[in-house]
Amino acid sequence: MRERKKRERRQRIEAVAIDRFEANGFDATTIDDIAAAADIAPRTFFAYFPTKEDVVLADYADRLERTTNELARRPPAEPPWLALSTSFATVAADYEAERVQLIRRFAIMAVNPSVQARSLQLQAGWESAVADVLSRRSGAGADDVTPRLMAATALACMRSSISHWILTGHQEPLPDLVKASFDRLAGGLAAVPFTPTAG
């Protein structure tokens, strides 16, 4: 019961904050504003979120846990790039199911540098977490850069796919875009044809 109440309060703070950010702007909205709208004390806000930016990015921790859990469950003999591709595509289906909320969060992040900076900071943590799972799967040593390189590249695939998905009006399922991005990198970007434009 206690955990359910905490989860409900966290979701209430998120919902109120996103509404306020959209209505009044991120910078103009204070933590006191959010606390008053959510009927909590300002100090209670900090029990759930370290910063205002973290409210916009509140789904990051859940996504990371889902991604690393999916990756850890992949068959041990499966090639690491395929394991990454399948894991990220599975998590992309969650984004697809929560399209409206995702678009709202991305719209706020797109015009607020402090949220973008916090996003990159959190993604660095993703990179380390995913690299750790890959290292455990392969038995790679601390001096092997491959797990971190693959983790960073996988995250780049995910970011590019989500951005393209939003910019193109969600015409193609996000999991398909993620898989296509992974496949393109697996084939080598050097092989992608390029035709310079005139002028």
Coordinates of C-alpha atoms in Angstrom, one line a residue:
M1 CA 0.0 0.0 0.0
R2 CA 2.8 2.4 0.9
E3 CA 4.6 1.7 -2.4
R4 CA 1.4 2.2 -4.3
K5 CA 0.8 5.6 -2.7
K6 CA 4.4 6.7 -3.4
R7 CA 4.0 5.7 -7.0
E8 CA 0.7 7.5 -7.3
R9 CA 2.2 10.6 -5.7
R10 CA 5.2 10.5 -8.1
Q11 CA 2.9 10.2 -11.1
R12 CA 0.8 13.1 -9.8
I13 CA 3.9 15.3 -9.5
E14 CA 4.9 14.4 -13.0
A15 CA 1.5 15.1 -14.5
V16 CA 1.2 18.4 -12.8
A17 CA 4.7 19.5 -13.7
I18 CA 4.3 18.7 -17.3
D19 CA 1.1 20.6 -17.5
R20 CA 2.7 23.6 -15.8
F21 CA 5.8 23.5 -18.1
E22 CA 3.5 23.4 -21.2
A23 CA 1.3 26.2 -19.9
N24 CA 3.9 28.6 -18.4
G25 CA 7.3 27.5 -19.8
F26 CA 9.9 25.4 -18.1
D27 CA 12.0 28.3 -16.7
A28 CA 9.0 30.3 -15.5
T29 CA 7.6 27.3 -13.5
T30 CA 9.1 27.0 -10.0
I31 CA 9.2 24.0 -7.7
D32 CA 6.9 25.9 -5.4
D33 CA 4.4 26.2 -8.3
I34 CA 4.6 22.5 -8.9
A35 CA 4.3 21.6 -5.2
A36 CA 1.3 23.9 -4.7
A37 CA -0.5 22.4 -7.8
A38 CA 0.3 18.8 -6.6
D39 CA -0.8 19.7 -3.0
I40 CA 2.6 18.8 -1.5
A41 CA 5.3 20.6 0.4
P42 CA 8.2 21.8 -1.7
R43 CA 10.5 19.6 0.3
T44 CA 8.4 16.6 -0.6
F45 CA 9.1 17.3 -4.3
F46 CA 12.8 16.6 -3.6
A47 CA 12.0 13.3 -2.1
Y48 CA 10.9 12.2 -5.5
F49 CA 13.0 14.2 -7.9
P50 CA 16.5 15.7 -7.5
T51 CA 15.9 18.5 -9.9
K52 CA 13.1 20.1 -12.0
E53 CA 14.8 18.6 -15.1
D54 CA 14.4 15.1 -13.7
V55 CA 10.6 15.5 -13.8
V56 CA 10.7 15.8 -17.6
L57 CA 13.0 12.8 -17.8
A58 CA 11.1 10.8 -15.1
D59 CA 10.8 7.7 -17.4
Y60 CA 14.5 7.3 -17.9
A61 CA 15.2 5.1 -14.9
D62 CA 12.4 2.7 -15.8
R63 CA 13.6 2.6 -19.4
L64 CA 17.1 1.8 -18.4
E65 CA 16.0 -1.0 -16.0
R66 CA 13.8 -2.5 -18.7
T67 CA 16.6 -2.3 -21.3
T68 CA 19.3 -3.9 -19.1
N69 CA 16.9 -6.6 -17.9
E70 CA 16.0 -7.4 -21.6
L71 CA 19.7 -7.5 -22.5
A72 CA 20.6 -9.7 -19.5
R73 CA 17.8 -12.2 -20.6
R74 CA 19.1 -12.6 -24.1
P75 CA 20.6 -16.1 -24.9
P76 CA 24.3 -16.1 -23.8
A77 CA 25.4 -17.4 -27.2
E78 CA 23.6 -14.6 -29.1
P79 CA 25.9 -12.2 -30.8
P80 CA 26.1 -9.0 -28.7
W81 CA 24.9 -6.6 -31.5
L82 CA 21.8 -8.8 -32.1
A83 CA 21.1 -8.9 -28.4
L84 CA 21.3 -5.1 -28.2
S85 CA 19.1 -4.7 -31.3
T86 CA 16.4 -7.0 -30.0
S87 CA 16.5 -5.5 -26.5
F88 CA 16.2 -1.9 -27.6
A89 CA 13.5 -2.8 -30.1
T90 CA 11.5 -4.4 -27.3
V91 CA 11.8 -1.3 -25.1
A92 CA 10.9 0.9 -28.1
A93 CA 7.5 -0.8 -28.1
D94 CA 6.9 0.8 -24.7
Y95 CA 7.7 4.2 -26.2
E96 CA 5.2 3.5 -28.9
A97 CA 2.5 2.6 -26.4
E98 CA 3.2 5.9 -24.5
R99 CA 3.5 8.1 -27.6
V100 CA 1.5 11.1 -26.3
Q101 CA 3.5 11.5 -23.1
L102 CA 6.8 10.9 -24.9
I103 CA 6.0 13.6 -27.4
R104 CA 5.1 16.1 -24.6
R105 CA 8.4 15.3 -22.8
F106 CA 10.5 15.7 -26.0
A107 CA 8.8 19.0 -26.9
I108 CA 9.8 20.4 -23.5
M109 CA 13.3 19.0 -23.8
A110 CA 13.8 20.4 -27.3
V111 CA 13.5 24.0 -26.2
N112 CA 15.2 23.9 -22.8
P113 CA 19.0 23.5 -22.8
S114 CA 19.1 22.5 -19.1
V115 CA 16.8 19.6 -19.7
Q116 CA 18.9 18.5 -22.8
A117 CA 22.1 18.7 -20.6
R118 CA 20.5 16.6 -17.9
S119 CA 19.3 14.1 -20.5
L120 CA 22.9 13.7 -21.8
Q121 CA 24.1 13.2 -18.2
L122 CA 21.6 10.5 -17.6
Q123 CA 22.4 8.8 -20.9
A124 CA 26.0 8.6 -19.8
G125 CA 24.8 6.5 -17.0
W126 CA 22.8 4.4 -19.5
E127 CA 26.0 3.8 -21.5
S128 CA 27.9 2.5 -18.4
A129 CA 25.0 0.3 -17.3
V130 CA 24.5 -1.3 -20.8
A131 CA 28.3 -1.7 -21.2
D132 CA 28.5 -3.5 -17.8
V133 CA 25.8 -6.0 -19.0
L134 CA 27.7 -6.5 -22.2
S135 CA 31.0 -7.1 -20.4
R136 CA 29.4 -9.7 -18.1
R137 CA 27.9 -11.5 -21.1
S138 CA 31.2 -11.6 -23.0
G139 CA 33.7 -11.8 -20.1
A140 CA 35.4 -8.7 -21.6
G141 CA 38.2 -7.2 -19.5
A142 CA 38.3 -3.7 -18.1
D143 CA 40.8 -2.7 -20.8
D144 CA 38.4 -3.8 -23.7
V145 CA 36.6 -0.7 -25.2
T146 CA 34.2 -2.9 -27.2
P147 CA 31.3 -3.1 -24.7
R148 CA 31.3 0.7 -24.1
L149 CA 31.6 1.4 -27.8
M150 CA 28.7 -0.9 -28.6
A151 CA 26.6 0.6 -25.8
A152 CA 27.2 4.1 -27.0
T153 CA 26.4 3.2 -30.5
A154 CA 23.2 1.4 -29.5
L155 CA 22.1 4.5 -27.6
A156 CA 22.8 6.6 -30.6
C157 CA 20.6 4.3 -32.7
M158 CA 17.8 4.7 -30.2
R159 CA 18.1 8.5 -30.0
S160 CA 18.2 8.8 -33.8
S161 CA 15.2 6.5 -34.3
I162 CA 13.1 8.3 -31.7
S163 CA 13.9 11.7 -33.2
H164 CA 13.1 10.5 -36.7
W165 CA 9.9 8.8 -35.5
I166 CA 8.7 12.1 -34.0
L167 CA 9.8 14.3 -36.9
T168 CA 8.0 12.1 -39.4
G169 CA 4.7 12.0 -37.5
H170 CA 5.1 8.4 -36.3
Q171 CA 4.4 7.0 -39.8
E172 CA 6.5 3.9 -39.1
P173 CA 6.4 1.8 -35.9
L174 CA 9.3 2.8 -33.6
P175 CA 10.5 -0.8 -33.0
D176 CA 10.9 -1.2 -36.8
L177 CA 12.9 2.1 -37.0
V178 CA 15.1 0.9 -34.2
K179 CA 15.8 -2.4 -35.9
A180 CA 16.5 -0.7 -39.2
S181 CA 19.0 1.6 -37.5
F182 CA 20.8 -1.3 -35.9
D183 CA 20.8 -3.2 -39.2
R184 CA 22.2 -0.2 -41.1
L185 CA 25.1 0.1 -38.6
A186 CA 25.7 -3.6 -38.7
G187 CA 26.1 -3.3 -42.5
G188 CA 28.5 -0.4 -42.1
L189 CA 27.8 3.3 -42.7
A190 CA 30.7 3.5 -45.0
A191 CA 28.7 1.4 -47.5
V192 CA 25.7 3.9 -47.5
P193 CA 25.6 5.7 -50.9
F194 CA 25.9 9.5 -50.9
T195 CA 25.0 11.8 -53.7
P196 CA 26.2 15.4 -53.2
T197 CA 23.6 18.0 -54.0
A198 CA 24.3 20.6 -56.6
G199 CA 25.5 24.0 -55.6

